[in-house]
CSV table of C-alpha atoms in Angstrom, one decimal:
chain,number,residue,atom,x,y,z
F,1499,MET,CA,105.6,133.5,116.3
F,1500,THR,CA,102.3,134.9,115.4
F,1501,PRO,CA,99.8,136.3,117.8
F,1502,LEU,CA,97.4,133.3,116.9
F,1503,GLU,CA,100.2,130.9,117.5
F,1504,ASP,CA,101.0,132.5,121.0
F,1505,LYS,CA,97.2,132.6,121.8
F,1506,ARG,CA,97.0,128.9,121.1
F,1507,ILE,CA,99.9,127.9,123.1
F,1508,ARG,CA,98.7,130.0,126.2
F,1509,GLU,CA,95.1,128.7,126.1
F,1510,LYS,CA,96.4,125.3,126.8
F,1511,PHE,CA,97.5,126.6,130.3
F,1512,LYS,CA,94.4,128.3,130.9
F,1513,PRO,CA,91.9,126.5,133.4
F,1514,LYS,CA,88.6,126.2,131.6
F,1515,THR,CA,85.2,127.0,133.3
F,1516,TRP,CA,82.5,124.5,133.0
F,1517,ASN,CA,80.6,126.7,130.8
F,1518,GLU,CA,83.7,127.0,128.3
F,1519,ILE,CA,83.9,123.2,128.4
F,1520,LYS,CA,80.3,122.7,127.4
F,1521,THR,CA,80.3,125.3,124.9
F,1522,ASN,CA,83.6,124.5,123.1
F,1523,ASP,CA,84.7,120.9,124.0
F,1524,SER,CA,81.5,118.9,124.5
F,1525,TRP,CA,79.7,120.6,121.4
F,1526,ALA,CA,82.5,119.9,119.1
F,1527,ILE,CA,81.7,116.2,119.6
F,1528,PHE,CA,78.6,117.0,117.4
F,1529,LYS,CA,80.5,118.7,114.7
F,1530,ILE,CA,82.9,115.7,114.6
F,1531,MET,CA,80.0,113.3,114.6
F,1532,SER,CA,78.5,115.2,111.6
F,1533,GLU,CA,81.7,114.7,109.6
F,1534,PHE,CA,81.6,111.1,110.1
F,1535,VAL,CA,77.9,110.8,109.3
F,1536,ASP,CA,78.4,112.8,106.1
F,1537,GLY,CA,81.4,110.9,104.9
F,1538,TYR,CA,79.9,107.4,105.7
F,1539,GLU,CA,76.8,108.4,103.7
F,1540,LYS,CA,78.4,109.8,100.8
F,1541,LEU,CA,81.2,107.1,100.5
F,1542,SER,CA,79.5,103.9,101.6
F,1543,ARG,CA,78.4,103.0,98.0
F,1544,ILE,CA,81.4,104.2,95.8
F,1545,GLY,CA,82.6,100.6,95.2
F,1546,PRO,CA,86.4,99.6,95.1
F,1547,CYS,CA,88.6,102.5,95.2
F,1548,VAL,CA,92.4,103.3,95.6
F,1549,SER,CA,93.5,106.1,97.7
F,1550,ILE,CA,96.3,108.2,96.1
F,1551,PHE,CA,98.4,110.3,98.3
F,1552,GLY,CA,100.9,113.1,97.3
F,1553,SER,CA,102.2,116.7,97.5
F,1554,ALA,CA,99.8,119.5,97.0
F,1555,ARG,CA,102.9,121.4,95.7
F,1556,THR,CA,103.6,119.4,92.6
F,1557,LYS,CA,103.1,121.3,89.3
F,1558,PRO,CA,101.2,120.0,86.4
F,1559,ASP,CA,104.4,119.8,84.2
F,1560,HIS,CA,106.2,117.7,86.8
F,1561,GLN,CA,107.0,114.1,86.0
F,1562,TYR,CA,105.2,112.7,89.2
F,1563,TYR,CA,102.1,114.8,88.4
F,1564,ILE,CA,101.9,113.3,85.0
F,1565,LEU,CA,102.6,109.8,86.6
F,1566,ALA,CA,100.0,110.2,89.1
F,1567,GLU,CA,97.5,111.0,86.4
F,1568,GLU,CA,98.4,107.9,84.5
F,1569,ILE,CA,98.1,105.8,87.4
F,1570,ALA,CA,94.7,107.1,88.4
F,1571,PHE,CA,93.6,106.7,84.8
F,1572,GLU,CA,95.0,103.1,84.5
F,1573,LEU,CA,93.2,102.4,87.7
F,1574,THR,CA,89.9,103.4,86.4
F,1575,GLN,CA,90.4,101.3,83.3
F,1576,HIS,CA,90.6,98.2,85.6
F,1577,GLY,CA,87.6,99.1,87.4
F,1578,PHE,CA,88.8,101.0,90.5
F,1579,GLY,CA,87.8,104.5,91.6
F,1580,VAL,CA,90.2,106.9,93.2
F,1581,ILE,CA,90.1,108.9,96.5
F,1582,THR,CA,92.5,111.8,97.0
F,1583,GLY,CA,92.7,114.9,99.4
F,1584,GLY,CA,90.8,116.7,97.0
F,1585,GLY,CA,93.2,119.7,96.4
F,1586,PRO,CA,95.9,120.7,94.0
F,1587,GLY,CA,99.1,118.8,92.8
F,1588,ILE,CA,99.5,115.2,93.0
F,1589,MET,CA,95.6,115.1,94.2
F,1590,GLU,CA,94.7,117.2,91.3
F,1591,ALA,CA,96.6,115.0,88.9
F,1592,ALA,CA,94.8,111.7,90.4
F,1593,ASN,CA,91.4,113.0,90.2
F,1594,LYS,CA,92.1,114.3,86.7
F,1595,GLY,CA,93.2,110.9,85.6
F,1596,ALA,CA,89.9,109.3,87.1
F,1597,HIS,CA,87.9,112.0,85.5
F,1598,ARG,CA,89.5,111.2,82.1
F,1599,GLY,CA,88.9,107.5,82.6
F,1600,ALA,CA,85.4,108.1,83.5
F,1601,GLY,CA,85.8,106.4,87.0
F,1602,ILE,CA,84.9,107.5,90.5
F,1603,SER,CA,86.7,110.5,91.6
F,1604,VAL,CA,86.6,111.2,95.2
F,1605,GLY,CA,88.1,114.3,97.0
F,1606,LEU,CA,88.5,114.6,100.6
F,1607,ASN,CA,89.1,118.4,101.2
F,1608,ILE,CA,90.4,119.7,104.5
F,1609,ASP,CA,90.1,123.3,105.8
F,1610,LEU,CA,93.6,124.7,105.8
F,1611,PRO,CA,95.4,128.2,105.7
F,1612,PHE,CA,97.3,127.5,102.6
F,1613,GLU,CA,97.7,125.2,99.7
F,1614,GLN,CA,94.4,123.2,99.9
F,1615,LYS,CA,91.6,124.3,97.4
F,1616,ASP,CA,89.1,122.0,95.7
F,1617,ASN,CA,90.2,120.7,92.3
F,1618,GLN,CA,87.8,120.6,89.3
F,1619,TYR,CA,88.1,116.9,88.6
F,1620,ILE,CA,86.1,115.8,91.6
F,1621,ASP,CA,82.6,114.0,91.2
F,1622,HIS,CA,80.2,116.8,92.3
F,1623,ASP,CA,78.5,114.4,94.8
F,1624,LYS,CA,81.8,113.0,96.0
F,1625,ASN,CA,83.4,116.3,97.1
F,1626,LEU,CA,83.6,116.2,100.9
F,1627,GLU,CA,84.9,119.0,103.2
F,1628,PHE,CA,86.4,118.4,106.7
F,1629,ASP,CA,87.7,120.4,109.4
F,1630,TYR,CA,89.3,117.4,111.3
F,1631,PHE,CA,92.3,115.6,110.0
F,1632,PHE,CA,91.6,112.5,112.0
F,1633,VAL,CA,88.0,112.1,110.5
F,1634,ARG,CA,89.3,112.8,107.0
F,1635,LYS,CA,92.0,109.9,107.5
F,1636,VAL,CA,89.3,107.5,108.5
F,1637,MET,CA,87.6,108.1,105.1
F,1638,PHE,CA,91.1,107.5,103.4
F,1639,VAL,CA,91.2,104.2,104.9
F,1640,LYS,CA,87.7,102.9,105.4
F,1641,TYR,CA,86.7,103.2,101.7
F,1642,ALA,CA,89.9,102.1,100.0
F,1643,GLN,CA,91.2,98.8,98.8
F,1644,GLY,CA,94.5,100.0,98.1
F,1645,PHE,CA,96.9,102.8,98.9
F,1646,VAL,CA,99.3,104.7,96.5
F,1647,ALA,CA,101.9,107.0,98.0
F,1648,MET,CA,103.3,109.4,95.4
F,1649,PRO,CA,106.3,111.8,96.7
F,1650,GLY,CA,105.0,114.2,99.0
F,1651,GLY,CA,105.6,116.1,102.5
F,1652,PHE,CA,104.3,115.7,106.0
F,1653,GLY,CA,100.9,115.3,105.1
F,1654,THR,CA,101.6,112.4,102.7
F,1655,LEU,CA,104.0,110.6,105.5
F,1656,ASP,CA,101.1,110.9,107.7
F,1657,GLU,CA,98.6,109.2,105.7
F,1658,LEU,CA,101.2,106.6,104.4
F,1659,PHE,CA,102.2,105.6,107.9
F,1660,GLU,CA,98.6,105.7,109.1
F,1661,ALA,CA,97.6,103.0,106.5
F,1662,ILE,CA,100.9,101.0,107.3
F,1663,THR,CA,100.2,101.1,111.1
F,1664,LEU,CA,96.6,100.0,110.9
F,1665,ILE,CA,97.6,97.1,108.6
F,1666,GLN,CA,100.5,96.2,111.2
F,1667,THR,CA,98.1,96.1,114.0
F,1668,ASN,CA,95.5,94.0,112.3
F,1669,LYS,CA,93.0,96.8,112.6
F,1670,ILE,CA,92.4,96.7,108.7
F,1671,GLY,CA,93.0,94.1,106.0
F,1672,LYS,CA,96.4,93.6,104.3
F,1673,PHE,CA,95.5,95.6,101.5
F,1674,PRO,CA,98.1,96.8,98.9
F,1675,ILE,CA,100.5,99.8,100.0
F,1676,ILE,CA,102.6,101.0,96.9
F,1677,LEU,CA,105.2,103.9,97.0
F,1678,VAL,CA,105.8,105.4,93.8
F,1679,GLY,CA,109.3,106.9,93.0
F,1680,SER,CA,112.3,104.5,94.1
F,1681,ALA,CA,114.5,107.7,93.8
F,1682,PHE,CA,112.4,109.7,96.2
F,1683,TRP,CA,111.5,106.9,98.8
F,1684,GLY,CA,115.0,105.2,98.7
F,1685,GLY,CA,116.4,107.3,101.5
F,1686,MET,CA,113.6,106.9,103.7
F,1687,LEU,CA,113.6,103.0,103.0
F,1688,ASP,CA,117.3,102.9,103.7
F,1689,TRP,CA,116.8,104.7,107.2
F,1690,ILE,CA,113.7,102.2,108.1
F,1691,GLU,CA,115.9,99.1,107.2
F,1692,LYS,CA,119.3,100.3,108.7
F,1693,VAL,CA,118.0,102.3,111.9
F,1694,LEU,CA,114.5,101.1,112.6
F,1695,VAL,CA,114.9,97.5,111.7
F,1696,GLU,CA,118.7,96.6,112.3
F,1697,LYS,CA,120.1,98.9,114.6
F,1698,TYR,CA,117.3,99.5,117.3
F,1699,GLY,CA,114.8,96.6,116.3
F,1700,ASN,CA,111.8,99.0,116.6
F,1701,VAL,CA,110.4,97.5,113.4
F,1702,SER,CA,110.4,93.7,112.4
F,1703,PRO,CA,112.0,92.8,109.1
F,1704,THR,CA,108.7,91.4,108.1
F,1705,ASP,CA,107.0,94.7,108.3
F,1706,LEU,CA,108.8,95.8,105.3
F,1707,ASP,CA,106.6,93.4,103.4
F,1708,TYR,CA,103.7,95.6,103.9
F,1709,PHE,CA,104.6,97.9,101.1
F,1710,THR,CA,106.4,97.8,97.5
F,1711,VAL,CA,108.2,100.4,95.6
F,1712,VAL,CA,107.7,100.8,91.9
F,1713,ASP,CA,108.2,103.7,89.2
F,1714,THR,CA,105.7,103.1,86.6
F,1715,ALA,CA,101.8,103.1,86.4
F,1716,ASP,CA,101.9,99.6,84.9
F,1717,GLU,CA,103.6,98.2,87.9
F,1718,VAL,CA,100.8,99.9,90.2
F,1719,VAL,CA,98.1,98.3,88.4
F,1720,GLN,CA,99.6,94.8,88.1
F,1721,ILE,CA,100.2,94.8,91.8
F,1722,ILE,CA,96.6,95.7,92.7
F,1723,ASP,CA,95.2,93.4,90.1
F,1724,ASN,CA,97.4,90.5,91.0
F,1725,PHE,CA,96.3,91.0,94.8
F,1726,TYR,CA,92.8,90.7,94.2
F,1727,LYS,CA,93.0,87.8,91.8
F,1728,GLN,CA,94.6,85.9,94.6
F,1729,HIS,CA,91.4,86.5,96.4
F,1730,ASN,CA,89.2,85.7,93.3
F,1731,LEU,CA,87.9,89.3,93.5
F,1732,SER,CA,87.5,92.0,90.8
F,1733,PRO,CA,86.0,95.4,90.8
F,1734,ASN,CA,82.5,95.9,88.9
F,1735,PHE,CA,82.6,97.9,85.8
């Protein structure tokens, strides 16, 4: 354990004075508020977009990087912009595809001690910086009309299940959620079905309808196009 980690744990057991509460906790509200205001102002007019989640560790020569770039490019050709976490890996690939397709390319960066850095394919006026994960996740959901989850780690799972939970609890509309890579997601889906649904009943069988698993860019675009055709909606080119 590092000295910083030890300090953070010990601070939770330390009683705070009123001055410390005012200086640290209360004033943090204004920093949080400023991130929400900046995000709302910059993203409120971006038009229909799809949030694409995925690992920061995926290399440019990996099949999923190449696939993420193609998905993003194809989405722009169908009138959608792309929102990512703004960093390297899958995020970079998606922004790169959107940039290549001359579409909206948004990056929601987060201040992290490792892995996260801006990629060069984000529109200069749509590159946002966040200190708080929960504010950033609001932006991922609030301004997206669909969600694509590429293979990733804990961050990707966090973003994916945030979207599923908000749809399940009727907090947002039932937008398309697409998991790309059946080989990657297959084990998790088996566990959800056999353990959460069948063994413990913690998830309803119908909850599995909230997402679809595919393997190609064409399938992603077709699902999103078909969804909006059912509602007689189409993005503006």
